Amino acid sequence: MKKFLTGNEAIARGAYEAGCLLAAAYPGTPSTEILENISQYSEIYSEWSPNEKVALEVASGASIAGSRALAAMKHVGLNVASDPMFTMAYTGVNGGLVVVNADDPGLHSSQNEQDNRLVAPHAKVLMLEPSDGQECLDFVKAAFALSEEFDSPVLFRVTTRVCHSKSIVEIGERVEAGIKPYVKDPAKYVMSPGNALKRHPVVEEKLLRAKDYSETCPFNRIEWGNRKIGIITSGISYQHAKEVFGEQGSYLKLGMTYPLPEQKIRDFAAQVDTLYIIEENDPYLEQQVRSLGIACIGKERIPICGELNAEIVRRALLGETEPKTYQVSQKPTARPPVLCAGCPHRPLYVALKKLKDIVVTGDIGCYTLGMVPPLSMLDTVICMGAGISSGIGFEKVNRMAGRKEKIFGIMGDSTFFHSGITSLIDAVYSNSNMAIILLDNSTTAMTGHQENPGTGVNLMGQPAPVIDLVNVVKAVGVKPENIRIVDPYDLAETEKAVQEAYASQELFVVVTKQPCALMKDVQKKREGLYCYSDAEKCKKCKACLRTGCPAIAMKNGTIHIDKAQCNGCTLCQQVCKFDAIAKVGE
């Protein structure tokens, strides 16, 4: 049977067909839909873990217990999960263990453009790299088998374009792999220094066997065409190369990209006149080819930054300046990302904006958009959890320097569960007097409303215990008198809490509680509610525009509120000093 699937859907299907029994992840574009689709298969226990490290540790435990298991994450998530990743390479597996890593060339939804192909040789694990949906399905099934054959986790590397592009995929039936017996073996699974020292030579021996296998691996194949041009490539870059060169080139298409088939590379290079290495971001393949003493053309022509496409490859290697893509005269309207109309995070930033001499250390989530004008409130955004942690360091240096700025650290509920709890513990332990604002919108909003430990539902749709965010704040040692819980839609209440935090000389936590405006039940509840501007009363002071709400605009010299976008949050009404904005629907 054939279906039209995205790469993420195909990965999920491949895990199902391979007999996977457990899958864990933390949502992050472009990998999110993998677990969302796996959750539709009742044969697989699936979960949103608090973070990627926990997800891989859960999958590792399942693997050691004897089942096939999968962990999925975006590229920066693998940074969080690197601790268990590197150690599982030493312990090896029992049931097959596949770690799906989704890189984001072009930075469509990420804070950096790292190339995680470099992780495989660093961690000493096998790596597979599919080019389309069919290979996503087939390679995942093979990855579980290879994991068990070589007693190693397999890094399954995809990119945004592979994850989200659709293609025709032939699906099959599930083949149960069962659960292997678990045999107690501390020398293999307990990585004390003495045991780890003995496991390292085992890892190197496994890599030598894997290197031999890569020479005959069916995923590393040569496609002969015109031998004047030879192309070594992998992943989505293979598709771009084929589109540009067609039959005018020959291809060594690498599907297993660590360990690399050195002899196959030598043999291929010896039979072509000019050798191109076509790959996105870092010169991973190019460096390996050059280390074999083979002359090639790569990053001196092909950009190291950004996502590739056929036009870029054509221009870089063939010198063709005329675009071959279909051109239209109309240009799309520039729409930079902004907080949605009615977003409960907006009033918080409006309240903060009234304070003087503050530094705001932000975090990863919808609230990152507080950096966008006219709010322009964030000073830093580093990674998940750093909204608090970096604020601690900033506040310590401010004390040393005698600076007076108050430090506000901001993060959301899902990010708090991900890596903010340990940051908050450090804030308590280090006696920081910063202010922390936790934006609880009852979901993991930026990646598409996934469940988290505070939502009361798990990935499989089952009721789950609610981890109360405020109770956690109290439990780690924040004084109850220094905690405020506010409805951010009540601007006066929010401003009062923020002012108290500003004035406090001790660690102070403000929790805003209001669900994401785009959640279906919220939209249904607020259906028919909207604000409008009274032109007779409006003084055109533009205070409402300075909230940055996309539902408000100046049209023909008059303030206009788009009722299709507005959900009646009343922030604009509250900032208007002339009673020129009213609410309809109540």
JSON list of C-alpha atoms in Angstrom, two decimals, residues 79-224:
[
{"chain": "A", "resi": 79, "resn": "ASN", "atom": "CA", "xyz": [23.01, 18.80, 23.07]},
{"chain": "A", "resi": 80, "resn": "VAL", "atom": "CA", "xyz": [20.77, 18.26, 26.10]},
{"chain": "A", "resi": 81, "resn": "ALA", "atom": "CA", "xyz": [20.80, 14.48, 25.54]},
{"chain": "A", "resi": 82, "resn": "SER", "atom": "CA", "xyz": [24.52, 14.16, 24.83]},
{"chain": "A", "resi": 83, "resn": "ASP", "atom": "CA", "xyz": [25.33, 12.74, 28.27]},
{"chain": "A", "resi": 84, "resn": "PRO", "atom": "CA", "xyz": [23.33, 9.50, 27.86]},
{"chain": "A", "resi": 85, "resn": "MET", "atom": "CA", "xyz": [24.08, 9.43, 24.11]},
{"chain": "A", "resi": 86, "resn": "PHE", "atom": "CA", "xyz": [27.85, 9.22, 24.57]},
{"chain": "A", "resi": 87, "resn": "THR", "atom": "CA", "xyz": [27.62, 6.71, 27.42]},
{"chain": "A", "resi": 88, "resn": "MET", "atom": "CA", "xyz": [25.16, 4.42, 25.62]},
{"chain": "A", "resi": 89, "resn": "ALA", "atom": "CA", "xyz": [27.77, 4.11, 22.87]},
{"chain": "A", "resi": 90, "resn": "TYR", "atom": "CA", "xyz": [29.95, 2.45, 25.52]},
{"chain": "A", "resi": 91, "resn": "THR", "atom": "CA", "xyz": [27.32, 0.26, 27.15]},
{"chain": "A", "resi": 92, "resn": "GLY", "atom": "CA", "xyz": [25.73, -0.81, 23.90]},
{"chain": "A", "resi": 93, "resn": "VAL", "atom": "CA", "xyz": [22.15, -2.00, 23.68]},
{"chain": "A", "resi": 94, "resn": "ASN", "atom": "CA", "xyz": [19.94, -5.03, 24.17]},
{"chain": "A", "resi": 95, "resn": "GLY", "atom": "CA", "xyz": [16.91, -4.11, 22.09]},
{"chain": "A", "resi": 96, "resn": "GLY", "atom": "CA", "xyz": [17.63, -1.76, 19.19]},
{"chain": "A", "resi": 97, "resn": "LEU", "atom": "CA", "xyz": [18.01, 1.92, 20.13]},
{"chain": "A", "resi": 98, "resn": "VAL", "atom": "CA", "xyz": [17.46, 4.63, 17.51]},
{"chain": "A", "resi": 99, "resn": "VAL", "atom": "CA", "xyz": [18.11, 8.31, 18.25]},
{"chain": "A", "resi": 100, "resn": "VAL", "atom": "CA", "xyz": [16.41, 10.56, 15.70]},
{"chain": "A", "resi": 101, "resn": "ASN", "atom": "CA", "xyz": [18.15, 13.92, 15.35]},
{"chain": "A", "resi": 102, "resn": "ALA", "atom": "CA", "xyz": [16.51, 16.61, 13.19]},
{"chain": "A", "resi": 103, "resn": "ASP", "atom": "CA", "xyz": [18.89, 19.36, 12.09]},
{"chain": "A", "resi": 104, "resn": "ASP", "atom": "CA", "xyz": [17.58, 22.74, 10.96]},
{"chain": "A", "resi": 105, "resn": "PRO", "atom": "CA", "xyz": [19.69, 24.17, 8.10]},
{"chain": "A", "resi": 106, "resn": "GLY", "atom": "CA", "xyz": [18.47, 27.65, 7.35]},
{"chain": "A", "resi": 107, "resn": "LEU", "atom": "CA", "xyz": [17.39, 28.27, 10.96]},
{"chain": "A", "resi": 108, "resn": "HIS", "atom": "CA", "xyz": [13.66, 28.01, 10.25]},
{"chain": "A", "resi": 109, "resn": "SER", "atom": "CA", "xyz": [12.92, 27.61, 13.96]},
{"chain": "A", "resi": 110, "resn": "SER", "atom": "CA", "xyz": [16.15, 27.40, 15.92]},
{"chain": "A", "resi": 111, "resn": "GLN", "atom": "CA", "xyz": [18.78, 29.42, 17.74]},
{"chain": "A", "resi": 112, "resn": "ASN", "atom": "CA", "xyz": [21.75, 27.97, 15.86]},
{"chain": "A", "resi": 113, "resn": "GLU", "atom": "CA", "xyz": [22.61, 26.00, 12.73]},
{"chain": "A", "resi": 114, "resn": "GLN", "atom": "CA", "xyz": [24.82, 23.26, 14.12]},
{"chain": "A", "resi": 115, "resn": "ASP", "atom": "CA", "xyz": [25.58, 20.23, 11.96]},
{"chain": "A", "resi": 116, "resn": "ASN", "atom": "CA", "xyz": [25.04, 17.14, 14.08]},
{"chain": "A", "resi": 117, "resn": "ARG", "atom": "CA", "xyz": [26.63, 14.77, 11.60]},
{"chain": "A", "resi": 118, "resn": "LEU", "atom": "CA", "xyz": [29.76, 15.64, 13.58]},
{"chain": "A", "resi": 119, "resn": "VAL", "atom": "CA", "xyz": [28.23, 14.00, 16.66]},
{"chain": "A", "resi": 120, "resn": "ALA", "atom": "CA", "xyz": [28.42, 10.46, 15.24]},
{"chain": "A", "resi": 121, "resn": "PRO", "atom": "CA", "xyz": [32.23, 10.23, 15.07]},
{"chain": "A", "resi": 122, "resn": "HIS", "atom": "CA", "xyz": [32.46, 12.14, 18.35]},
{"chain": "A", "resi": 123, "resn": "ALA", "atom": "CA", "xyz": [30.09, 9.76, 20.16]},
{"chain": "A", "resi": 124, "resn": "LYS", "atom": "CA", "xyz": [31.35, 6.74, 18.16]},
{"chain": "A", "resi": 125, "resn": "VAL", "atom": "CA", "xyz": [27.95, 5.56, 16.96]},
{"chain": "A", "resi": 126, "resn": "LEU", "atom": "CA", "xyz": [26.61, 4.50, 13.57]},
{"chain": "A", "resi": 127, "resn": "MET", "atom": "CA", "xyz": [24.72, 7.13, 11.57]},
{"chain": "A", "resi": 128, "resn": "LEU", "atom": "CA", "xyz": [22.09, 6.82, 8.83]},
{"chain": "A", "resi": 129, "resn": "GLU", "atom": "CA", "xyz": [20.89, 9.74, 6.71]},
{"chain": "A", "resi": 130, "resn": "PRO", "atom": "CA", "xyz": [17.76, 9.37, 4.51]},
{"chain": "A", "resi": 131, "resn": "SER", "atom": "CA", "xyz": [16.94, 11.58, 1.52]},
{"chain": "A", "resi": 132, "resn": "ASP", "atom": "CA", "xyz": [13.17, 11.18, 1.23]},
{"chain": "A", "resi": 133, "resn": "GLY", "atom": "CA", "xyz": [10.09, 9.68, 2.87]},
{"chain": "A", "resi": 134, "resn": "GLN", "atom": "CA", "xyz": [10.62, 6.15, 1.57]},
{"chain": "A", "resi": 135, "resn": "GLU", "atom": "CA", "xyz": [14.16, 6.10, 2.87]},
{"chain": "A", "resi": 136, "resn": "CYS", "atom": "CA", "xyz": [12.94, 7.48, 6.20]},
{"chain": "A", "resi": 137, "resn": "LEU", "atom": "CA", "xyz": [10.72, 4.43, 6.61]},
{"chain": "A", "resi": 138, "resn": "ASP", "atom": "CA", "xyz": [13.23, 1.90, 5.25]},
{"chain": "A", "resi": 139, "resn": "PHE", "atom": "CA", "xyz": [16.23, 3.34, 7.07]},
{"chain": "A", "resi": 140, "resn": "VAL", "atom": "CA", "xyz": [14.47, 3.41, 10.46]},
{"chain": "A", "resi": 141, "resn": "LYS", "atom": "CA", "xyz": [13.64, -0.26, 10.13]},
{"chain": "A", "resi": 142, "resn": "ALA", "atom": "CA", "xyz": [17.25, -0.96, 9.18]},
{"chain": "A", "resi": 143, "resn": "ALA", "atom": "CA", "xyz": [18.51, 1.25, 12.03]},
{"chain": "A", "resi": 144, "resn": "PHE", "atom": "CA", "xyz": [16.89, -0.98, 14.65]},
{"chain": "A", "resi": 145, "resn": "ALA", "atom": "CA", "xyz": [18.46, -4.07, 13.08]},
{"chain": "A", "resi": 146, "resn": "LEU", "atom": "CA", "xyz": [21.89, -2.42, 12.80]},
{"chain": "A", "resi": 147, "resn": "SER", "atom": "CA", "xyz": [21.67, -1.24, 16.40]},
{"chain": "A", "resi": 148, "resn": "GLU", "atom": "CA", "xyz": [21.20, -4.81, 17.54]},
{"chain": "A", "resi": 149, "resn": "GLU", "atom": "CA", "xyz": [23.79, -6.22, 15.13]},
{"chain": "A", "resi": 150, "resn": "PHE", "atom": "CA", "xyz": [26.52, -3.80, 16.19]},
{"chain": "A", "resi": 151, "resn": "ASP", "atom": "CA", "xyz": [25.39, -3.43, 19.81]},
{"chain": "A", "resi": 152, "resn": "SER", "atom": "CA", "xyz": [25.24, 0.35, 19.48]},
{"chain": "A", "resi": 153, "resn": "PRO", "atom": "CA", "xyz": [22.76, 3.20, 19.38]},
{"chain": "A", "resi": 154, "resn": "VAL", "atom": "CA", "xyz": [22.16, 4.45, 15.84]},
{"chain": "A", "resi": 155, "resn": "LEU", "atom": "CA", "xyz": [22.00, 8.17, 15.16]},
{"chain": "A", "resi": 156, "resn": "PHE", "atom": "CA", "xyz": [19.27, 8.78, 12.59]},
{"chain": "A", "resi": 157, "resn": "ARG", "atom": "CA", "xyz": [20.00, 12.21, 11.10]},
{"chain": "A", "resi": 158, "resn": "VAL", "atom": "CA", "xyz": [17.36, 14.11, 9.16]},
{"chain": "A", "resi": 159, "resn": "THR", "atom": "CA", "xyz": [16.89, 17.79, 8.27]},
{"chain": "A", "resi": 160, "resn": "THR", "atom": "CA", "xyz": [13.93, 20.16, 8.07]},
{"chain": "A", "resi": 161, "resn": "ARG", "atom": "CA", "xyz": [13.38, 19.60, 4.36]},
{"chain": "A", "resi": 162, "resn": "VAL", "atom": "CA", "xyz": [13.34, 15.79, 4.76]},
{"chain": "A", "resi": 163, "resn": "CYS", "atom": "CA", "xyz": [11.12, 15.98, 7.86]},
{"chain": "A", "resi": 164, "resn": "HIS", "atom": "CA", "xyz": [8.45, 18.18, 6.30]},
{"chain": "A", "resi": 165, "resn": "SER", "atom": "CA", "xyz": [8.49, 17.33, 2.58]},
{"chain": "A", "resi": 166, "resn": "LYS", "atom": "CA", "xyz": [5.91, 14.82, 1.35]},
{"chain": "A", "resi": 167, "resn": "SER", "atom": "CA", "xyz": [6.53, 11.92, -1.00]},
{"chain": "A", "resi": 168, "resn": "ILE", "atom": "CA", "xyz": [4.95, 8.62, -1.96]},
{"chain": "A", "resi": 169, "resn": "VAL", "atom": "CA", "xyz": [5.90, 5.94, 0.55]},
{"chain": "A", "resi": 170, "resn": "GLU", "atom": "CA", "xyz": [5.16, 2.23, 0.31]},
{"chain": "A", "resi": 171, "resn": "ILE", "atom": "CA", "xyz": [4.16, 0.98, 3.73]},
{"chain": "A", "resi": 172, "resn": "GLY", "atom": "CA", "xyz": [4.15, -2.54, 5.08]},
{"chain": "A", "resi": 173, "resn": "GLU", "atom": "CA", "xyz": [2.96, -4.54, 8.07]},
{"chain": "A", "resi": 174, "resn": "ARG", "atom": "CA", "xyz": [4.28, -4.44, 11.59]},
{"chain": "A", "resi": 175, "resn": "VAL", "atom": "CA", "xyz": [6.72, -7.22, 12.46]},
{"chain": "A", "resi": 176, "resn": "GLU", "atom": "CA", "xyz": [6.86, -7.84, 16.18]},
{"chain": "A", "resi": 177, "resn": "ALA", "atom": "CA", "xyz": [10.43, -7.88, 17.47]},
{"chain": "A", "resi": 178, "resn": "GLY", "atom": "CA", "xyz": [9.37, -8.94, 20.95]},
{"chain": "A", "resi": 179, "resn": "ILE", "atom": "CA", "xyz": [11.25, -8.27, 24.15]},
{"chain": "A", "resi": 180, "resn": "LYS", "atom": "CA", "xyz": [14.66, -9.83, 24.58]},
{"chain": "A", "resi": 181, "resn": "PRO", "atom": "CA", "xyz": [15.60, -11.35, 27.93]},
{"chain": "A", "resi": 182, "resn": "TYR", "atom": "CA", "xyz": [17.50, -9.04, 30.23]},
{"chain": "A", "resi": 183, "resn": "VAL", "atom": "CA", "xyz": [20.64, -10.59, 31.65]},
{"chain": "A", "resi": 184, "resn": "LYS", "atom": "CA", "xyz": [22.24, -8.80, 34.57]},
{"chain": "A", "resi": 185, "resn": "ASP", "atom": "CA", "xyz": [25.63, -7.60, 33.35]},
{"chain": "A", "resi": 186, "resn": "PRO", "atom": "CA", "xyz": [27.18, -4.76, 35.42]},
{"chain": "A", "resi": 187, "resn": "ALA", "atom": "CA", "xyz": [30.40, -4.89, 33.43]},
{"chain": "A", "resi": 188, "resn": "LYS", "atom": "CA", "xyz": [28.39, -3.88, 30.33]},
{"chain": "A", "resi": 189, "resn": "TYR", "atom": "CA", "xyz": [25.78, -1.55, 31.74]},
{"chain": "A", "resi": 190, "resn": "VAL", "atom": "CA", "xyz": [27.34, 0.03, 34.85]},
{"chain": "A", "resi": 191, "resn": "MET", "atom": "CA", "xyz": [29.70, 2.70, 33.54]},
{"chain": "A", "resi": 192, "resn": "SER", "atom": "CA", "xyz": [32.02, 3.16, 36.46]},
{"chain": "A", "resi": 193, "resn": "PRO", "atom": "CA", "xyz": [35.51, 4.25, 35.34]},
{"chain": "A", "resi": 194, "resn": "GLY", "atom": "CA", "xyz": [36.89, 0.71, 35.57]},
{"chain": "A", "resi": 195, "resn": "ASN", "atom": "CA", "xyz": [34.09, -0.78, 33.49]},
{"chain": "A", "resi": 196, "resn": "ALA", "atom": "CA", "xyz": [34.11, 2.07, 30.99]},
{"chain": "A", "resi": 197, "resn": "LEU", "atom": "CA", "xyz": [37.85, 1.65, 30.48]},
{"chain": "A", "resi": 198, "resn": "LYS", "atom": "CA", "xyz": [37.21, -1.94, 29.40]},
{"chain": "A", "resi": 199, "resn": "ARG", "atom": "CA", "xyz": [34.28, -0.98, 27.18]},
{"chain": "A", "resi": 200, "resn": "HIS", "atom": "CA", "xyz": [36.20, 1.58, 25.12]},
{"chain": "A", "resi": 201, "resn": "PRO", "atom": "CA", "xyz": [38.19, -1.04, 23.15]},
{"chain": "A", "resi": 202, "resn": "VAL", "atom": "CA", "xyz": [34.90, -2.85, 22.52]},
{"chain": "A", "resi": 203, "resn": "VAL", "atom": "CA", "xyz": [33.46, 0.32, 21.01]},
{"chain": "A", "resi": 204, "resn": "GLU", "atom": "CA", "xyz": [36.47, 0.70, 18.72]},
{"chain": "A", "resi": 205, "resn": "GLU", "atom": "CA", "xyz": [36.16, -2.92, 17.59]},
{"chain": "A", "resi": 206, "resn": "LYS", "atom": "CA", "xyz": [32.47, -2.41, 16.80]},
{"chain": "A", "resi": 207, "resn": "LEU", "atom": "CA", "xyz": [33.34, 0.64, 14.71]},
{"chain": "A", "resi": 208, "resn": "LEU", "atom": "CA", "xyz": [35.88, -1.36, 12.71]},
{"chain": "A", "resi": 209, "resn": "ARG", "atom": "CA", "xyz": [33.21, -3.94, 11.94]},
{"chain": "A", "resi": 210, "resn": "ALA", "atom": "CA", "xyz": [30.76, -1.18, 11.04]},
{"chain": "A", "resi": 211, "resn": "LYS", "atom": "CA", "xyz": [33.35, 0.37, 8.75]},
{"chain": "A", "resi": 212, "resn": "ASP", "atom": "CA", "xyz": [33.66, -2.90, 6.86]},
{"chain": "A", "resi": 213, "resn": "TYR", "atom": "CA", "xyz": [29.88, -3.10, 6.63]},
{"chain": "A", "resi": 214, "resn": "SER", "atom": "CA", "xyz": [29.65, 0.42, 5.21]},
{"chain": "A", "resi": 215, "resn": "GLU", "atom": "CA", "xyz": [31.55, -0.73, 2.11]},
{"chain": "A", "resi": 216, "resn": "THR", "atom": "CA", "xyz": [28.76, -3.14, 1.18]},
{"chain": "A", "resi": 217, "resn": "CYS", "atom": "CA", "xyz": [25.85, -1.33, 2.86]},
{"chain": "A", "resi": 218, "resn": "PRO", "atom": "CA", "xyz": [22.98, -1.05, 0.34]},
{"chain": "A", "resi": 219, "resn": "PHE", "atom": "CA", "xyz": [22.35, 2.50, 1.50]},
{"chain": "A", "resi": 220, "resn": "ASN", "atom": "CA", "xyz": [25.74, 3.57, 0.09]},
{"chain": "A", "resi": 221, "resn": "ARG", "atom": "CA", "xyz": [25.29, 3.23, -3.65]},
{"chain": "A", "resi": 222, "resn": "ILE", "atom": "CA", "xyz": [26.86, 4.44, -6.88]},
{"chain": "A", "resi": 223, "resn": "GLU", "atom": "CA", "xyz": [24.69, 5.74, -9.69]},
{"chain": "A", "resi": 224, "resn": "TRP", "atom": "CA", "xyz": [26.72, 5.93, -12.89]}
]
